[in-house]
PDB file of N, CA and C in Angstrom:
ATOM      1  N   MET H   4     122.100 187.699-149.595  1.00 49.00           N
ATOM      2  CA  MET H   4     122.594 186.458-149.073  1.00 49.00           C
ATOM      3  C   MET H   4     122.297 186.237-147.591  1.00 49.00           C
ATOM      4  N   PRO H   5     121.702 187.201-146.878  1.00 55.00           N
ATOM      5  CA  PRO H   5     121.423 186.960-145.474  1.00 55.00           C
ATOM      6  C   PRO H   5     120.528 185.754-145.248  1.00 55.00           C
ATOM      7  N   SER H   6     119.611 185.472-146.168  1.00 58.00           N
ATOM      8  CA  SER H   6     118.710 184.338-145.963  1.00 58.00           C
ATOM      9  C   SER H   6     119.459 183.010-146.033  1.00 58.00           C
ATOM     10  N   SER H   7     120.476 182.891-146.893  1.00 63.00           N
ATOM     11  CA  SER H   7     121.226 181.644-146.988  1.00 63.00           C
ATOM     12  C   SER H   7     122.069 181.413-145.726  1.00 63.00           C
ATOM     13  N   ARG H   8     122.599 182.499-145.149  1.00 62.00           N
ATOM     14  CA  ARG H   8     123.339 182.360-143.890  1.00 62.00           C
ATOM     15  C   ARG H   8     122.407 181.963-142.761  1.00 62.00           C
ATOM     16  N   SER H   9     121.216 182.544-142.728  1.00 59.00           N
ATOM     17  CA  SER H   9     120.236 182.195-141.695  1.00 59.00           C
ATOM     18  C   SER H   9     119.818 180.737-141.823  1.00 59.00           C
ATOM     19  N   LEU H  10     119.620 180.287-143.055  1.00 56.00           N
ATOM     20  CA  LEU H  10     119.249 178.894-143.285  1.00 56.00           C
ATOM     21  C   LEU H  10     120.374 177.957-142.860  1.00 56.00           C
ATOM     22  N   ALA H  11     121.607 178.322-143.184  1.00 56.00           N
ATOM     23  CA  ALA H  11     122.749 177.502-142.792  1.00 56.00           C
ATOM     24  C   ALA H  11     122.875 177.434-141.272  1.00 56.00           C
ATOM     25  N   ALA H  12     122.651 178.556-140.605  1.00 55.00           N
ATOM     26  CA  ALA H  12     122.717 178.576-139.139  1.00 55.00           C
ATOM     27  C   ALA H  12     121.614 177.713-138.540  1.00 55.00           C
ATOM     28  N   LEU H  13     120.424 177.801-139.115  1.00 55.00           N
ATOM     29  CA  LEU H  13     119.300 177.003-138.628  1.00 55.00           C
ATOM     30  C   LEU H  13     119.568 175.516-138.805  1.00 55.00           C
ATOM     31  N   VAL H  14     120.092 175.133-139.956  1.00 54.00           N
ATOM     32  CA  VAL H  14     120.426 173.728-140.204  1.00 54.00           C
ATOM     33  C   VAL H  14     121.489 173.253-139.210  1.00 54.00           C
ATOM     34  N   GLY H  15     122.482 174.082-138.945  1.00 56.00           N
ATOM     35  CA  GLY H  15     123.512 173.723-137.974  1.00 56.00           C
ATOM     36  C   GLY H  15     122.945 173.518-136.586  1.00 56.00           C
ATOM     37  N   ILE H  16     122.037 174.367-136.158  1.00 56.00           N
ATOM     38  CA  ILE H  16     121.413 174.246-134.845  1.00 56.00           C
ATOM     39  C   ILE H  16     120.586 172.965-134.756  1.00 56.00           C
ATOM     40  N   VAL H  17     119.828 172.667-135.795  1.00 50.00           N
ATOM     41  CA  VAL H  17     119.004 171.453-135.816  1.00 50.00           C
ATOM     42  C   VAL H  17     119.885 170.213-135.742  1.00 50.00           C
ATOM     43  N   LEU H  18     120.955 170.177-136.537  1.00 50.00           N
ATOM     44  CA  LEU H  18     121.850 169.020-136.521  1.00 50.00           C
ATOM     45  C   LEU H  18     122.533 168.858-135.162  1.00 50.00           C
ATOM     46  N   SER H  19     122.921 169.950-134.542  1.00 53.00           N
ATOM     47  CA  SER H  19     123.521 169.875-133.202  1.00 53.00           C
ATOM     48  C   SER H  19     122.523 169.338-132.191  1.00 53.00           C
ATOM     49  N   GLY H  20     121.289 169.795-132.288  1.00 50.00           N
ATOM     50  CA  GLY H  20     120.252 169.312-131.386  1.00 50.00           C
ATOM     51  C   GLY H  20     119.994 167.829-131.544  1.00 50.00           C
ATOM     52  N   LEU H  21     119.978 167.350-132.780  1.00 46.00           N
ATOM     53  CA  LEU H  21     119.781 165.924-133.027  1.00 46.00           C
ATOM     54  C   LEU H  21     120.942 165.110-132.469  1.00 46.00           C
ATOM     55  N   ALA H  22     122.141 165.585-132.659  1.00 49.00           N
ATOM     56  CA  ALA H  22     123.309 164.861-132.144  1.00 49.00           C
ATOM     57  C   ALA H  22     123.284 164.803-130.627  1.00 49.00           C
ATOM     58  N   LEU H  23     122.935 165.896-129.979  1.00 50.00           N
ATOM     59  CA  LEU H  23     122.891 165.905-128.517  1.00 50.00           C
ATOM     60  C   LEU H  23     121.774 165.022-127.974  1.00 50.00           C
ATOM     61  N   SER H  24     120.634 165.015-128.610  1.00 46.00           N
ATOM     62  CA  SER H  24     119.537 164.182-128.120  1.00 46.00           C
ATOM     63  C   SER H  24     119.830 162.707-128.338  1.00 46.00           C
ATOM     64  N   ALA H  25     120.556 162.358-129.383  1.00 49.00           N
ATOM     65  CA  ALA H  25     120.922 160.968-129.610  1.00 49.00           C
ATOM     66  C   ALA H  25     121.864 160.479-128.528  1.00 49.00           C
ATOM     67  N   CYS H  26     122.734 161.322-128.036  1.00 51.00           N
ATOM     68  CA  CYS H  26     123.681 160.939-126.994  1.00 51.00           C
ATOM     69  C   CYS H  26     122.983 160.669-125.668  1.00 51.00           C
ATOM     70  N   GLN H  27     121.828 161.264-125.451  1.00 69.00           N
ATOM     71  CA  GLN H  27     121.129 161.073-124.194  1.00 69.00           C
ATOM     72  C   GLN H  27     120.541 159.674-124.075  1.00 69.00           C
ATOM     73  N   ASP H  28     120.480 158.919-125.159  1.00 89.00           N
ATOM     74  CA  ASP H  28     119.973 157.560-125.118  1.00 89.00           C
ATOM     75  C   ASP H  28     121.061 156.554-124.769  1.00 89.00           C
ATOM     76  N   GLN H  29     122.274 157.027-124.557  1.00 89.00           N
ATOM     77  CA  GLN H  29     123.389 156.148-124.245  1.00 89.00           C
ATOM     78  C   GLN H  29     124.079 156.592-122.974  1.00 89.00           C
ATOM     79  N   ALA H  30     124.576 155.606-122.240  1.00 89.00           N
ATOM     80  CA  ALA H  30     125.376 155.906-121.059  1.00 89.00           C
ATOM     81  C   ALA H  30     126.818 156.087-121.515  1.00 89.00           C
ATOM     82  N   SER H  31     127.413 157.168-121.177  1.00 92.00           N
ATOM     83  CA  SER H  31     128.784 157.442-121.572  1.00 92.00           C
ATOM     84  C   SER H  31     129.739 156.624-120.703  1.00 92.00           C
ATOM     85  N   GLY H  32     130.543 155.782-121.341  1.00 95.00           N
ATOM     86  CA  GLY H  32     131.515 154.973-120.610  1.00 95.00           C
ATOM     87  C   GLY H  32     131.356 153.499-120.910  1.00 95.00           C
ATOM     88  N   GLN H  33     131.871 152.658-119.996  1.00 96.00           N
ATOM     89  CA  GLN H  33     131.871 151.221-120.216  1.00 96.00           C
ATOM     90  C   GLN H  33     131.310 150.462-119.019  1.00 96.00           C
ATOM     91  N   VAL H  34     130.715 149.315-119.310  1.00 96.00           N
ATOM     92  CA  VAL H  34     130.346 148.331-118.302  1.00 96.00           C
ATOM     93  C   VAL H  34     131.223 147.117-118.590  1.00 96.00           C
ATOM     94  N   VAL H  35     132.022 146.713-117.605  1.00 96.00           N
ATOM     95  CA  VAL H  35     132.955 145.598-117.780  1.00 96.00           C
ATOM     96  C   VAL H  35     132.496 144.448-116.881  1.00 96.00           C
ATOM     97  N   ALA H  36     132.290 143.276-117.492  1.00 96.00           N
ATOM     98  CA  ALA H  36     131.802 142.106-116.764  1.00 96.00           C
ATOM     99  C   ALA H  36     132.848 140.990-116.813  1.00 96.00           C
ATOM    100  N   ARG H  37     133.070 140.355-115.666  1.00 95.00           N
ATOM    101  CA  ARG H  37     134.045 139.264-115.569  1.00 95.00           C
ATOM    102  C   ARG H  37     133.420 138.076-114.852  1.00 95.00           C
ATOM    103  N   ASN H  38     133.962 136.912-115.145  1.00 94.00           N
ATOM    104  CA  ASN H  38     133.645 135.719-114.386  1.00 94.00           C
ATOM    105  C   ASN H  38     134.969 135.257-113.799  1.00 94.00           C
ATOM    106  N   GLY H  39     135.136 135.491-112.504  1.00 92.00           N
ATOM    107  CA  GLY H  39     136.447 135.289-111.896  1.00 92.00           C
ATOM    108  C   GLY H  39     137.399 136.321-112.469  1.00 92.00           C
ATOM    109  N   LEU H  40     138.522 135.870-112.998  1.00 93.00           N
ATOM    110  CA  LEU H  40     139.479 136.793-113.617  1.00 93.00           C
ATOM    111  C   LEU H  40     139.266 136.927-115.127  1.00 93.00           C
ATOM    112  N   ARG H  41     138.411 136.089-115.692  1.00 95.00           N
ATOM    113  CA  ARG H  41     138.195 136.066-117.138  1.00 95.00           C
ATOM    114  C   ARG H  41     137.195 137.138-117.563  1.00 95.00           C
ATOM    115  N   LEU H  42     137.592 137.923-118.559  1.00 96.00           N
ATOM    116  CA  LEU H  42     136.709 138.948-119.126  1.00 96.00           C
ATOM    117  C   LEU H  42     135.594 138.268-119.906  1.00 96.00           C
ATOM    118  N   VAL H  43     134.340 138.621-119.591  1.00 96.00           N
ATOM    119  CA  VAL H  43     133.183 138.075-120.294  1.00 96.00           C
ATOM    120  C   VAL H  43     132.698 139.056-121.350  1.00 96.00           C
ATOM    121  N   GLU H  44     132.603 140.336-120.977  1.00 96.00           N
ATOM    122  CA  GLU H  44     132.061 141.322-121.909  1.00 96.00           C
ATOM    123  C   GLU H  44     132.450 142.728-121.482  1.00 96.00           C
ATOM    124  N   THR H  45     132.693 143.588-122.462  1.00 97.00           N
ATOM    125  CA  THR H  45     132.860 145.023-122.250  1.00 97.00           C
ATOM    126  C   THR H  45     131.882 145.731-123.170  1.00 97.00           C
ATOM    127  N   LEU H  46     130.976 146.496-122.579  1.00 95.00           N
ATOM    128  CA  LEU H  46     129.994 147.263-123.353  1.00 95.00           C
ATOM    129  C   LEU H  46     130.393 148.728-123.311  1.00 95.00           C
ATOM    130  N   SER H  47     130.559 149.344-124.466  1.00 96.00           N
ATOM    131  CA  SER H  47     130.908 150.759-124.550  1.00 96.00           C
ATOM    132  C   SER H  47     129.672 151.563-124.920  1.00 96.00           C
ATOM    133  N   ASN H  48     129.409 152.616-124.154  1.00 95.00           N
ATOM    134  CA  ASN H  48     128.287 153.528-124.389  1.00 95.00           C
ATOM    135  C   ASN H  48     126.969 152.786-124.637  1.00 95.00           C
ATOM    136  N   PRO H  49     126.582 151.887-123.708  1.00 95.00           N
ATOM    137  CA  PRO H  49     125.348 151.130-123.926  1.00 95.00           C
ATOM    138  C   PRO H  49     124.107 152.014-123.843  1.00 95.00           C
ATOM    139  N   SER H  50     123.041 151.552-124.467  1.00 95.00           N
ATOM    140  CA  SER H  50     121.762 152.251-124.409  1.00 95.00           C
ATOM    141  C   SER H  50     121.263 152.261-122.966  1.00 95.00           C
ATOM    142  N   ILE H  51     120.675 153.373-122.546  1.00 94.00           N
ATOM    143  CA  ILE H  51     120.154 153.452-121.183  1.00 94.00           C
ATOM    144  C   ILE H  51     118.756 152.849-121.091  1.00 94.00           C
ATOM    145  N   HIS H  52     118.205 152.409-122.198  1.00 95.00           N
ATOM    146  CA  HIS H  52     116.862 151.846-122.229  1.00 95.00           C
ATOM    147  C   HIS H  52     116.913 150.323-122.269  1.00 95.00           C
ATOM    148  N   GLY H  53     115.977 149.687-121.613  1.00 95.00           N
ATOM    149  CA  GLY H  53     115.814 148.245-121.719  1.00 95.00           C
ATOM    150  C   GLY H  53     116.751 147.452-120.831  1.00 95.00           C
ATOM    151  N   CYS H  54     116.700 146.161-121.059  1.00 97.00           N
ATOM    152  CA  CYS H  54     117.479 145.192-120.288  1.00 97.00           C
ATOM    153  C   CYS H  54     118.670 144.735-121.115  1.00 97.00           C
ATOM    154  N   HIS H  55     119.827 144.626-120.469  1.00 97.00           N
ATOM    155  CA  HIS H  55     121.052 144.156-121.127  1.00 97.00           C
ATOM    156  C   HIS H  55     121.421 142.807-120.519  1.00 97.00           C
ATOM    157  N   ARG H  56     121.509 141.802-121.364  1.00 97.00           N
ATOM    158  CA  ARG H  56     121.809 140.451-120.899  1.00 97.00           C
ATOM    159  C   ARG H  56     123.287 140.151-121.104  1.00 97.00           C
ATOM    160  N   PHE H  57     123.931 139.624-120.058  1.00 97.00           N
ATOM    161  CA  PHE H  57     125.320 139.176-120.199  1.00 97.00           C
ATOM    162  C   PHE H  57     125.309 137.850-120.975  1.00 97.00           C
ATOM    163  N   PRO H  58     126.342 137.571-121.787  1.00 96.00           N
ATOM    164  CA  PRO H  58     126.356 136.335-122.564  1.00 96.00           C
ATOM    165  C   PRO H  58     126.419 135.083-121.684  1.00 96.00           C
ATOM    166  N   GLU H  59     126.870 135.254-120.454  1.00 96.00           N
ATOM    167  CA  GLU H  59     126.897 134.185-119.459  1.00 96.00           C
ATOM    168  C   GLU H  59     126.881 134.848-118.088  1.00 96.00           C
ATOM    169  N   GLY H  60     126.673 134.064-117.043  1.00 94.00           N
ATOM    170  CA  GLY H  60     126.676 134.630-115.703  1.00 94.00           C
ATOM    171  C   GLY H  60     128.027 135.233-115.354  1.00 94.00           C
ATOM    172  N   VAL H  61     128.009 136.333-114.609  1.00 95.00           N
ATOM    173  CA  VAL H  61     129.259 137.004-114.246  1.00 95.00           C
ATOM    174  C   VAL H  61     129.360 137.170-112.725  1.00 95.00           C
ATOM    175  N   THR H  62     130.595 137.249-112.255  1.00 94.00           N
ATOM    176  CA  THR H  62     130.850 137.410-110.820  1.00 94.00           C
ATOM    177  C   THR H  62     131.263 138.822-110.448  1.00 94.00           C
ATOM    178  N   HIS H  63     131.760 139.593-111.398  1.00 94.00           N
ATOM    179  CA  HIS H  63     132.235 140.956-111.141  1.00 94.00           C
ATOM    180  C   HIS H  63     131.697 141.902-112.214  1.00 94.00           C
ATOM    181  N   VAL H  64     131.256 143.091-111.791  1.00 95.00           N
ATOM    182  CA  VAL H  64     130.829 144.121-112.734  1.00 95.00           C
ATOM    183  C   VAL H  64     131.462 145.441-112.318  1.00 95.00           C
ATOM    184  N   ASN H  65     132.116 146.101-113.252  1.00 95.00           N
ATOM    185  CA  ASN H  65     132.653 147.444-113.041  1.00 95.00           C
ATOM    186  C   ASN H  65     131.788 148.415-113.835  1.00 95.00           C
ATOM    187  N   ASN H  66     131.222 149.393-113.150  1.00 95.00           N
ATOM    188  CA  ASN H  66     130.396 150.410-113.807  1.00 95.00           C
ATOM    189  C   ASN H  66     131.243 151.644-114.039  1.00 95.00           C
ATOM    190  N   GLN H  67     131.749 151.782-115.239  1.00 95.00           N
ATOM    191  CA  GLN H  67     132.587 152.922-115.603  1.00 95.00           C
ATOM    192  C   GLN H  67     131.795 153.897-116.467  1.00 95.00           C
ATOM    193  N   THR H  68     130.464 153.953-116.244  1.00 94.00           N
ATOM    194  CA  THR H  68     129.601 154.871-116.984  1.00 94.00           C
ATOM    195  C   THR H  68     129.234 156.058-116.103  1.00 94.00           C
ATOM    196  N   GLN H  69     128.474 156.962-116.665  1.00 92.00           N
ATOM    197  CA  GLN H  69     127.995 158.131-115.927  1.00 92.00           C
ATOM    198  C   GLN H  69     126.579 157.915-115.395  1.00 92.00           C
ATOM    199  N   SER H  70     126.143 156.653-115.314  1.00 93.00           N
ATOM    200  CA  SER H  70     124.807 156.310-114.837  1.00 93.00           C
ATOM    201  C   SER H  70     124.895 155.120-113.888  1.00 93.00           C
ATOM    202  N   SER H  71     123.953 155.033-112.963  1.00 94.00           N
ATOM    203  CA  SER H  71     123.910 153.922-112.014  1.00 94.00           C
ATOM    204  C   SER H  71     123.214 152.716-112.638  1.00 94.00           C
ATOM    205  N   LEU H  72     123.625 151.510-112.199  1.00 95.00           N
ATOM    206  CA  LEU H  72     123.087 150.262-112.730  1.00 95.00           C
ATOM    207  C   LEU H  72     122.273 149.525-111.688  1.00 95.00           C
ATOM    208  N   LEU H  73     121.409 148.645-112.168  1.00 95.00           N
ATOM    209  CA  LEU H  73     120.748 147.646-111.342  1.00 95.00           C
ATOM    210  C   LEU H  73     121.155 146.291-111.906  1.00 95.00           C
ATOM    211  N   LEU H  74     121.717 145.413-111.059  1.00 94.00           N
ATOM    212  CA  LEU H  74     122.165 144.091-111.478  1.00 94.00           C
ATOM    213  C   LEU H  74     121.136 143.050-111.058  1.00 94.00           C
ATOM    214  N   TYR H  75     120.929 142.043-111.921  1.00 95.00           N
ATOM    215  CA  TYR H  75     119.926 141.016-111.676  1.00 95.00           C
ATOM    216  C   TYR H  75     120.522 139.624-111.855  1.00 95.00           C
ATOM    217  N   THR H  76     119.993 138.661-111.124  1.00 94.00           N
ATOM    218  CA  THR H  76     120.411 137.269-111.285  1.00 94.00           C
ATOM    219  C   THR H  76     119.595 136.559-112.361  1.00 94.00           C
ATOM    220  N   THR H  77     118.601 137.222-112.910  1.00 95.00           N
ATOM    221  CA  THR H  77     117.778 136.672-113.980  1.00 95.00           C
ATOM    222  C   THR H  77     118.225 137.242-115.321  1.00 95.00           C
ATOM    223  N   PRO H  78     117.981 136.531-116.426  1.00 96.00           N
ATOM    224  CA  PRO H  78     118.409 137.039-117.736  1.00 96.00           C
ATOM    225  C   PRO H  78     117.511 138.132-118.307  1.00 96.00           C
ATOM    226  N   ASP H  79     116.380 138.423-117.644  1.00 97.00           N
ATOM    227  CA  ASP H  79     115.436 139.387-118.202  1.00 97.00           C
ATOM    228  C   ASP H  79     115.188 140.592-117.297  1.00 97.00           C
ATOM    229  N   CYS H  80     116.134 140.903-116.425  1.00 97.00           N
ATOM    230  CA  CYS H  80     116.055 142.075-115.546  1.00 97.00           C
ATOM    231  C   CYS H  80     114.814 142.065-114.653  1.00 97.00           C
ATOM    232  N   THR H  81     114.423 140.899-114.215  1.00 96.00           N
ATOM    233  CA  THR H  81     113.324 140.793-113.261  1.00 96.00           C
ATOM    234  C   THR H  81     113.887 140.332-111.925  1.00 96.00           C
ATOM    235  N   VAL H  82     113.157 140.645-110.875  1.00 94.00           N
ATOM    236  CA  VAL H  82     113.571 140.244-109.532  1.00 94.00           C
ATOM    237  C   VAL H  82     112.814 138.965-109.177  1.00 94.00           C
ATOM    238  N   PRO H  83     113.533 137.874-108.887  1.00 88.00           N
ATOM    239  CA  PRO H  83     112.837 136.634-108.535  1.00 88.00           C
ATOM    240  C   PRO H  83     112.121 136.784-107.194  1.00 88.00           C
ATOM    241  N   GLN H  84     111.091 135.976-107.003  1.00 89.00           N
ATOM    242  CA  GLN H  84     110.338 136.040-105.753  1.00 89.00           C
ATOM    243  C   GLN H  84     111.294 135.837-104.577  1.00 89.00           C
ATOM    244  N   GLY H  85     111.212 136.742-103.629  1.00 86.00           N
ATOM    245  CA  GLY H  85     112.084 136.685-102.460  1.00 86.00           C
ATOM    246  C   GLY H  85     113.491 137.207-102.712  1.00 86.00           C
ATOM    247  N   GLY H  86     113.772 137.656-103.935  1.00 87.00           N
ATOM    248  CA  GLY H  86     115.096 138.155-104.274  1.00 87.00           C
ATOM    249  C   GLY H  86     115.116 139.666-104.344  1.00 87.00           C
ATOM    250  N   GLN H  87     116.181 140.188-104.887  1.00 87.00           N
ATOM    251  CA  GLN H  87     116.311 141.631-105.044  1.00 87.00           C
ATOM    252  C   GLN H  87     117.332 141.932-106.126  1.00 87.00           C
ATOM    253  N   SER H  88     117.314 143.154-106.621  1.00 90.00           N
ATOM    254  CA  SER H  88     118.348 143.612-107.542  1.00 90.00           C
ATOM    255  C   SER H  88     119.446 144.260-106.704  1.00 90.00           C
ATOM    256  N   THR H  89     120.595 144.460-107.318  1.00 91.00           N
ATOM    257  CA  THR H  89     121.725 145.109-106.643  1.00 91.00           C
ATOM    258  C   THR H  89     122.020 146.420-107.339  1.00 91.00           C
ATOM    259  N   TYR H  90     122.086 147.506-106.575  1.00 92.00           N
ATOM    260  CA  TYR H  90     122.354 148.844-107.101  1.00 92.00           C
ATOM    261  C   TYR H  90     123.862 149.029-107.194  1.00 92.00           C
ATOM    262  N   LEU H  91     124.326 149.485-108.338  1.00 92.00           N
ATOM    263  CA  LEU H  91     125.748 149.736-108.547  1.00 92.00           C
ATOM    264  C   LEU H  91     125.914 151.176-109.003  1.00 92.00           C
ATOM    265  N   ASP H  92     126.490 151.997-108.159  1.00 92.00           N
ATOM    266  CA  ASP H  92     126.612 153.431-108.402  1.00 92.00           C
ATOM    267  C   ASP H  92     127.622 153.739-109.505  1.00 92.00           C
ATOM    268  N   ILE H  93     127.608 154.964-109.942  1.00 91.00           N
ATOM    269  CA  ILE H  93     128.521 155.476-110.964  1.00 91.00           C
ATOM    270  C   ILE H  93     129.967 155.266-110.508  1.00 91.00           C
ATOM    271  N   GLY H  94     130.771 154.667-111.377  1.00 89.00           N
ATOM    272  CA  GLY H  94     132.186 154.483-111.091  1.00 89.00           C
ATOM    273  C   GLY H  94     132.484 153.394-110.073  1.00 89.00           C
ATOM    274  N   ALA H  95     131.508 152.597-109.691  1.00 89.00           N
ATOM    275  CA  ALA H  95     131.707 151.577-108.660  1.00 89.00           C
ATOM    276  C   ALA H  95     131.911 150.201-109.289  1.00 89.00           C
ATOM    277  N   ALA H  96     132.387 149.273-108.460  1.00 87.00           N
ATOM    278  CA  ALA H  96     132.544 147.876-108.854  1.00 87.00           C
ATOM    279  C   ALA H  96     131.928 147.015-107.769  1.00 87.00           C
ATOM    280  N   ASP H  97     131.435 145.873-108.160  1.00 84.00           N
ATOM    281  CA  ASP H  97     130.823 144.971-107.193  1.00 84.00           C
ATOM    282  C   ASP H  97     131.066 143.552-107.653  1.00 84.00           C
ATOM    283  N   GLN H  98     131.041 142.637-106.689  1.00 80.00           N
ATOM    284  CA  GLN H  98     131.161 141.239-107.044  1.00 80.00           C
ATOM    285  C   GLN H  98     130.067 140.453-106.339  1.00 80.00           C
ATOM    286  N   VAL H  99     129.712 139.347-106.926  1.00 74.00           N
ATOM    287  CA  VAL H  99     128.624 138.511-106.429  1.00 74.00           C
ATOM    288  C   VAL H  99     128.984 137.919-105.080  1.00 74.00           C
ATOM    289  N   VAL H 100     128.000 137.875-104.209  1.00 66.00           N
ATOM    290  CA  VAL H 100     128.165 137.089-102.983  1.00 66.00           C
ATOM    291  C   VAL H 100     127.584 135.721-103.272  1.00 66.00           C
ATOM    292  N   SER H 101     128.120 134.679-102.665  1.00 64.00           N
ATOM    293  CA  SER H 101     127.738 133.315-103.028  1.00 64.00           C
ATOM    294  C   SER H 101     126.252 133.035-102.832  1.00 64.00           C
ATOM    295  N   ALA H 102     125.583 133.739-101.946  1.00 67.00           N
ATOM    296  CA  ALA H 102     124.164 133.480-101.684  1.00 67.00           C
ATOM    297  C   ALA H 102     123.261 133.951-102.825  1.00 67.00           C
ATOM    298  N   THR H 103     123.691 134.916-103.636  1.00 78.00           N
ATOM    299  CA  THR H 103     122.802 135.474-104.664  1.00 78.00           C
ATOM    300  C   THR H 103     122.881 134.744-105.992  1.00 78.00           C
ATOM    301  N   GLY H 104     123.978 134.124-106.299  1.00 85.00           N
ATOM    302  CA  GLY H 104     124.160 133.532-107.622  1.00 85.00           C
ATOM    303  C   GLY H 104     124.792 134.537-108.564  1.00 85.00           C
ATOM    304  N   LEU H 105     125.039 134.107-109.797  1.00 92.00           N
ATOM    305  CA  LEU H 105     125.712 134.953-110.780  1.00 92.00           C
ATOM    306  C   LEU H 105     124.756 136.015-111.319  1.00 92.00           C
ATOM    307  N   TRP H 106     125.323 137.169-111.724  1.00 93.00           N
ATOM    308  CA  TRP H 106     124.532 138.185-112.392  1.00 93.00           C
ATOM    309  C   TRP H 106     124.382 137.784-113.852  1.00 93.00           C
ATOM    310  N   ARG H 107     123.166 137.945-114.348  1.00 96.00           N
ATOM    311  CA  ARG H 107     122.862 137.542-115.728  1.00 96.00           C
ATOM    312  C   ARG H 107     122.393 138.705-116.588  1.00 96.00           C
ATOM    313  N   SER H 108     122.017 139.834-115.955  1.00 96.00           N
ATOM    314  CA  SER H 108     121.548 140.981-116.731  1.00 96.00           C
ATOM    315  C   SER H 108     121.665 142.255-115.893  1.00 96.00           C
ATOM    316  N   PHE H 109     121.498 143.399-116.575  1.00 96.00           N
ATOM    317  CA  PHE H 109     121.486 144.685-115.877  1.00 96.00           C
ATOM    318  C   PHE H 109     120.626 145.675-116.642  1.00 96.00           C
ATOM    319  N   SER H 110     120.183 146.680-115.932  1.00 97.00           N
ATOM    320  CA  SER H 110     119.481 147.816-116.539  1.00 97.00           C
ATOM    321  C   SER H 110     120.016 149.075-115.870  1.00 97.00           C
ATOM    322  N   PHE H 111     119.701 150.211-116.439  1.00 96.00           N
ATOM    323  CA  PHE H 111     120.110 151.469-115.830  1.00 96.00           C
ATOM    324  C   PHE H 111     119.056 151.931-114.852  1.00 96.00           C
ATOM    325  N   ALA H 112     119.500 152.386-113.690  1.00 93.00           N
ATOM    326  CA  ALA H 112     118.588 152.855-112.647  1.00 93.00           C
ATOM    327  C   ALA H 112     117.937 154.148-113.107  1.00 93.00           C
ATOM    328  N   PRO H 113     116.638 154.308-112.784  1.00 88.00           N
ATOM    329  CA  PRO H 113     115.980 155.568-113.137  1.00 88.00           C
ATOM    330  C   PRO H 113     116.641 156.734-112.409  1.00 88.00           C
ATOM    331  N   GLU H 114     116.773 157.841-113.098  1.00 73.00           N
ATOM    332  CA  GLU H 114     117.421 159.005-112.470  1.00 73.00           C
ATOM    333  C   GLU H 114     116.407 160.032-112.067  1.00 73.00           C
TER     334      GLU H 114
END
């Protein structure tokens, strides 16, 4: 029976590895977006890949994840000519200044 135990151990290791690698594609925690005092969206464990679009423009973003964010005033995570993105660190909150306009999307900053 040693071979069946070895096979079971190997299967367990493979499954653990798959579970751990799947978690690396997500930011652990929440991104909370508000427009004024009104809650617009709460994203739990969002994917760290790609652009995330808010359903509407937001004035406040709380980054309660374990990864840093980049906030954009465009819906497609691009920086408009003459503009810039806003860096939001782990565990930080930020609100729009009137000169930039509302935030419409975010992506995760490269680590």
